[in-house]
Amino acid sequence: MAQQFYVIFGKNARELLGHCLCLEIVHCGAGFSDVSGLGGQATEPLLASEILATELTYALHQKELRGALKTGSVERVLKQFHADCAADRWLLLPLGRDVLIRAAQVAKACYQRRPPIALRTLDGVHLATALLAKASHLVTTDERMRQAACALGVTLIP
């Protein structure tokens, strides 16, 4: 069975995985499908919720506003991301009622733990999407997301 990697990018992605990821892509010039830490293991498209495209748009604009990206870079990076999606390097999974129901279950599981895991809403949606997609691995640099994934028995990379 092919391995399916569900990918979430966090603010510390570059430090944790050592190469460029999503928001660091502008500085490295690689394609969005070049996710380090997978060691060439991904043979299928990388999975993510369709909300990733919107999150990426906002995050890139915020980085440009703060001066962390060169003016005009946002459109180039978004174009590359969408090209990678069109080339089937990414599979963006729909945000449906099934995901929202599962996200509520994820929230309950996280907040009932002792100590509770204070998972944020969109992270819960991403985790629910990964669970429903039966992703074999979760790639994330967000510490709360990592804690929640571990609690729910999801295999993490790195």
PDB file of C-alpha atoms in Angstrom:
ATOM      1  CA  MET A   1       0.000   0.000   0.000  1.00  0.00           C
ATOM      2  CA  ALA A   2       1.319   3.444  -0.938  1.00  0.00           C
ATOM      3  CA  GLN A   3       2.124   5.827   1.858  1.00  0.00           C
ATOM      4  CA  GLN A   4      -0.023   8.944   2.017  1.00  0.00           C
ATOM      5  CA  PHE A   5       1.481  11.972   3.725  1.00  0.00           C
ATOM      6  CA  TYR A   6      -0.772  14.690   5.111  1.00  0.00           C
ATOM      7  CA  VAL A   7       1.215  17.915   5.314  1.00  0.00           C
ATOM      8  CA  ILE A   8       0.694  20.906   7.597  1.00  0.00           C
ATOM      9  CA  PHE A   9       3.145  23.746   7.750  1.00  0.00           C
ATOM     10  CA  GLY A  10       3.952  25.596  10.937  1.00  0.00           C
ATOM     11  CA  LYS A  11       5.932  28.675  11.759  1.00  0.00           C
ATOM     12  CA  ASN A  12       9.004  26.647  12.695  1.00  0.00           C
ATOM     13  CA  ALA A  13       8.979  24.421   9.612  1.00  0.00           C
ATOM     14  CA  ARG A  14      12.384  25.421   8.343  1.00  0.00           C
ATOM     15  CA  GLU A  15      14.142  24.872  11.654  1.00  0.00           C
ATOM     16  CA  LEU A  16      12.543  21.478  12.264  1.00  0.00           C
ATOM     17  CA  LEU A  17      12.884  19.938   8.825  1.00  0.00           C
ATOM     18  CA  GLY A  18      16.043  21.668   7.704  1.00  0.00           C
ATOM     19  CA  HIS A  19      14.941  22.705   4.219  1.00  0.00           C
ATOM     20  CA  CYS A  20      12.348  24.923   2.660  1.00  0.00           C
ATOM     21  CA  LEU A  21       8.692  24.279   3.303  1.00  0.00           C
ATOM     22  CA  CYS A  22       5.661  26.193   2.135  1.00  0.00           C
ATOM     23  CA  LEU A  23       6.198  29.657   3.594  1.00  0.00           C
ATOM     24  CA  GLU A  24       9.986  29.308   3.334  1.00  0.00           C
ATOM     25  CA  ILE A  25       9.681  28.330  -0.315  1.00  0.00           C
ATOM     26  CA  VAL A  26      10.385  31.821  -1.578  1.00  0.00           C
ATOM     27  CA  HIS A  27      13.813  31.810   0.006  1.00  0.00           C
ATOM     28  CA  CYS A  28      14.762  28.385  -1.390  1.00  0.00           C
ATOM     29  CA  GLY A  29      13.247  28.333  -4.853  1.00  0.00           C
ATOM     30  CA  ALA A  30      12.024  24.740  -4.654  1.00  0.00           C
ATOM     31  CA  GLY A  31       8.613  23.443  -5.650  1.00  0.00           C
ATOM     32  CA  PHE A  32       5.894  22.957  -3.073  1.00  0.00           C
ATOM     33  CA  SER A  33       6.133  19.213  -3.454  1.00  0.00           C
ATOM     34  CA  ASP A  34       9.760  19.289  -2.284  1.00  0.00           C
ATOM     35  CA  VAL A  35       9.043  18.517   1.349  1.00  0.00           C
ATOM     36  CA  SER A  36      12.200  17.611   3.179  1.00  0.00           C
ATOM     37  CA  GLY A  37      12.099  15.107   5.960  1.00  0.00           C
ATOM     38  CA  LEU A  38      10.243  12.613   3.769  1.00  0.00           C
ATOM     39  CA  GLY A  39      13.455  11.281   2.260  1.00  0.00           C
ATOM     40  CA  GLY A  40      11.783  10.529  -1.052  1.00  0.00           C
ATOM     41  CA  GLN A  41       9.164   8.357   0.670  1.00  0.00           C
ATOM     42  CA  ALA A  42       6.165  10.118  -0.879  1.00  0.00           C
ATOM     43  CA  THR A  43       5.083   8.203  -3.969  1.00  0.00           C
ATOM     44  CA  GLU A  44       1.555   9.595  -4.004  1.00  0.00           C
ATOM     45  CA  PRO A  45       0.413  13.235  -4.037  1.00  0.00           C
ATOM     46  CA  LEU A  46       0.833  15.049  -0.729  1.00  0.00           C
ATOM     47  CA  LEU A  47      -2.494  15.484   1.041  1.00  0.00           C
ATOM     48  CA  ALA A  48      -3.852  18.629   2.656  1.00  0.00           C
ATOM     49  CA  SER A  49      -7.206  20.182   3.374  1.00  0.00           C
ATOM     50  CA  GLU A  50      -8.418  22.609   0.743  1.00  0.00           C
ATOM     51  CA  ILE A  51      -8.222  25.294   3.426  1.00  0.00           C
ATOM     52  CA  LEU A  52      -4.418  25.155   3.024  1.00  0.00           C
ATOM     53  CA  ALA A  53      -4.667  27.283  -0.127  1.00  0.00           C
ATOM     54  CA  THR A  54      -6.498  30.018   1.790  1.00  0.00           C
ATOM     55  CA  GLU A  55      -4.171  29.771   4.800  1.00  0.00           C
ATOM     56  CA  LEU A  56      -1.194  30.027   2.462  1.00  0.00           C
ATOM     57  CA  THR A  57      -2.618  33.115   0.753  1.00  0.00           C
ATOM     58  CA  TYR A  58      -3.123  34.927   4.053  1.00  0.00           C
ATOM     59  CA  ALA A  59       0.219  33.848   5.501  1.00  0.00           C
ATOM     60  CA  LEU A  60       2.150  34.950   2.425  1.00  0.00           C
ATOM     61  CA  HIS A  61       0.453  38.355   2.383  1.00  0.00           C
ATOM     62  CA  GLN A  62       1.236  38.765   6.093  1.00  0.00           C
ATOM     63  CA  LYS A  63       4.904  37.865   5.516  1.00  0.00           C
ATOM     64  CA  GLU A  64       5.103  40.362   2.644  1.00  0.00           C
ATOM     65  CA  LEU A  65       3.492  43.045   4.808  1.00  0.00           C
ATOM     66  CA  ARG A  66       6.102  42.440   7.552  1.00  0.00           C
ATOM     67  CA  GLY A  67       8.898  42.615   5.000  1.00  0.00           C
ATOM     68  CA  ALA A  68       9.792  38.923   5.326  1.00  0.00           C
ATOM     69  CA  LEU A  69       9.020  38.434   1.607  1.00  0.00           C
ATOM     70  CA  LYS A  70      10.106  40.579  -1.276  1.00  0.00           C
ATOM     71  CA  THR A  71       7.267  42.721  -2.638  1.00  0.00           C
ATOM     72  CA  GLY A  72       5.535  40.892  -5.462  1.00  0.00           C
ATOM     73  CA  SER A  73       6.565  37.414  -4.326  1.00  0.00           C
ATOM     74  CA  VAL A  74       3.095  36.382  -3.181  1.00  0.00           C
ATOM     75  CA  GLU A  75       1.652  35.899  -6.658  1.00  0.00           C
ATOM     76  CA  ARG A  76       4.689  33.927  -7.837  1.00  0.00           C
ATOM     77  CA  VAL A  77       4.550  31.590  -4.851  1.00  0.00           C
ATOM     78  CA  LEU A  78       0.793  31.068  -5.131  1.00  0.00           C
ATOM     79  CA  LYS A  79       1.160  30.386  -8.848  1.00  0.00           C
ATOM     80  CA  GLN A  80       3.769  27.692  -8.073  1.00  0.00           C
ATOM     81  CA  PHE A  81       1.535  26.140  -5.417  1.00  0.00           C
ATOM     82  CA  HIS A  82      -1.439  25.985  -7.782  1.00  0.00           C
ATOM     83  CA  ALA A  83       0.781  24.576 -10.539  1.00  0.00           C
ATOM     84  CA  ASP A  84       1.932  21.840  -8.164  1.00  0.00           C
ATOM     85  CA  CYS A  85      -1.724  21.109  -7.329  1.00  0.00           C
ATOM     86  CA  ALA A  86      -2.615  20.969 -11.038  1.00  0.00           C
ATOM     87  CA  ALA A  87       0.319  18.602 -11.629  1.00  0.00           C
ATOM     88  CA  ASP A  88      -1.098  16.232  -8.981  1.00  0.00           C
ATOM     89  CA  ARG A  89       1.803  16.780  -6.584  1.00  0.00           C
ATOM     90  CA  TRP A  90      -0.792  17.863  -4.012  1.00  0.00           C
ATOM     91  CA  LEU A  91      -4.289  16.558  -3.436  1.00  0.00           C
ATOM     92  CA  LEU A  92      -6.415  19.150  -1.646  1.00  0.00           C
ATOM     93  CA  LEU A  93      -9.196  17.376   0.210  1.00  0.00           C
ATOM     94  CA  PRO A  94     -12.655  18.953   0.484  1.00  0.00           C
ATOM     95  CA  LEU A  95     -13.908  20.507   3.680  1.00  0.00           C
ATOM     96  CA  GLY A  96     -17.260  18.791   4.129  1.00  0.00           C
ATOM     97  CA  ARG A  97     -19.666  17.998   6.915  1.00  0.00           C
ATOM     98  CA  ASP A  98     -17.819  14.731   7.600  1.00  0.00           C
ATOM     99  CA  VAL A  99     -14.645  16.703   8.340  1.00  0.00           C
ATOM    100  CA  LEU A 100     -16.472  19.092  10.649  1.00  0.00           C
ATOM    101  CA  ILE A 101     -18.064  16.216  12.582  1.00  0.00           C
ATOM    102  CA  ARG A 102     -14.686  14.500  12.928  1.00  0.00           C
ATOM    103  CA  ALA A 103     -13.077  17.813  13.964  1.00  0.00           C
ATOM    104  CA  ALA A 104     -15.586  18.064  16.826  1.00  0.00           C
ATOM    105  CA  GLN A 105     -14.587  14.551  17.911  1.00  0.00           C
ATOM    106  CA  VAL A 106     -10.906  15.531  17.729  1.00  0.00           C
ATOM    107  CA  ALA A 107     -11.620  18.597  19.889  1.00  0.00           C
ATOM    108  CA  LYS A 108     -13.432  16.488  22.474  1.00  0.00           C
ATOM    109  CA  ALA A 109     -10.576  13.982  22.616  1.00  0.00           C
ATOM    110  CA  CYS A 110      -7.963  16.731  22.971  1.00  0.00           C
ATOM    111  CA  TYR A 111      -9.760  18.840  25.556  1.00  0.00           C
ATOM    112  CA  GLN A 112     -10.790  15.878  27.724  1.00  0.00           C
ATOM    113  CA  ARG A 113      -7.178  14.734  28.112  1.00  0.00           C
ATOM    114  CA  ARG A 114      -5.277  15.533  31.309  1.00  0.00           C
ATOM    115  CA  PRO A 115      -3.558  17.801  30.736  1.00  0.00           C
ATOM    116  CA  PRO A 116      -5.744  18.995  27.872  1.00  0.00           C
ATOM    117  CA  ILE A 117      -4.263  19.705  24.453  1.00  0.00           C
ATOM    118  CA  ALA A 118      -5.310  23.230  23.461  1.00  0.00           C
ATOM    119  CA  LEU A 119      -5.682  22.503  19.744  1.00  0.00           C
ATOM    120  CA  ARG A 120      -6.762  25.441  17.581  1.00  0.00           C
ATOM    121  CA  THR A 121      -9.779  25.213  15.294  1.00  0.00           C
ATOM    122  CA  LEU A 122      -8.039  24.979  11.923  1.00  0.00           C
ATOM    123  CA  ASP A 123      -5.502  22.527  13.320  1.00  0.00           C
ATOM    124  CA  GLY A 124      -8.406  20.353  14.418  1.00  0.00           C
ATOM    125  CA  VAL A 125      -9.873  20.572  10.924  1.00  0.00           C
ATOM    126  CA  HIS A 126      -6.527  19.565   9.406  1.00  0.00           C
ATOM    127  CA  LEU A 127      -6.139  16.660  11.807  1.00  0.00           C
ATOM    128  CA  ALA A 128      -9.701  15.492  11.147  1.00  0.00           C
ATOM    129  CA  THR A 129      -9.067  15.650   7.401  1.00  0.00           C
ATOM    130  CA  ALA A 130      -5.890  13.586   7.762  1.00  0.00           C
ATOM    131  CA  LEU A 131      -7.718  10.992   9.864  1.00  0.00           C
ATOM    132  CA  LEU A 132     -10.608  10.704   7.401  1.00  0.00           C
ATOM    133  CA  ALA A 133      -8.167  10.412   4.486  1.00  0.00           C
ATOM    134  CA  LYS A 134      -6.416   7.601   6.352  1.00  0.00           C
ATOM    135  CA  ALA A 135      -3.080   9.316   5.796  1.00  0.00           C
ATOM    136  CA  SER A 136      -0.215   7.030   6.763  1.00  0.00           C
ATOM    137  CA  HIS A 137       1.846   9.916   8.169  1.00  0.00           C
ATOM    138  CA  LEU A 138       1.359  13.496   9.297  1.00  0.00           C
ATOM    139  CA  VAL A 139       4.023  16.088   8.564  1.00  0.00           C
ATOM    140  CA  THR A 140       3.716  19.103  10.847  1.00  0.00           C
ATOM    141  CA  THR A 141       5.905  21.416  12.830  1.00  0.00           C
ATOM    142  CA  ASP A 142       3.163  22.763  15.072  1.00  0.00           C
ATOM    143  CA  GLU A 143       3.742  21.472  18.604  1.00  0.00           C
ATOM    144  CA  ARG A 144       0.071  21.341  19.621  1.00  0.00           C
ATOM    145  CA  MET A 145      -0.805  19.560  16.392  1.00  0.00           C
ATOM    146  CA  ARG A 146       1.986  17.062  17.074  1.00  0.00           C
ATOM    147  CA  GLN A 147       0.687  16.441  20.611  1.00  0.00           C
ATOM    148  CA  ALA A 148      -2.857  15.924  19.339  1.00  0.00           C
ATOM    149  CA  ALA A 149      -1.709  13.617  16.540  1.00  0.00           C
ATOM    150  CA  CYS A 150       0.282  11.498  18.995  1.00  0.00           C
ATOM    151  CA  ALA A 151      -2.701  11.314  21.335  1.00  0.00           C
ATOM    152  CA  LEU A 152      -4.848  10.065  18.464  1.00  0.00           C
ATOM    153  CA  GLY A 153      -2.271   7.496  17.316  1.00  0.00           C
ATOM    154  CA  VAL A 154      -1.155   9.244  14.129  1.00  0.00           C
ATOM    155  CA  THR A 155       2.393   8.589  12.859  1.00  0.00           C
ATOM    156  CA  LEU A 156       4.428  11.792  12.664  1.00  0.00           C
ATOM    157  CA  ILE A 157       7.299  12.943  10.465  1.00  0.00           C
ATOM    158  CA  PRO A 158       9.808  14.139  11.519  1.00  0.00           C
TER     159      PRO A 158
END
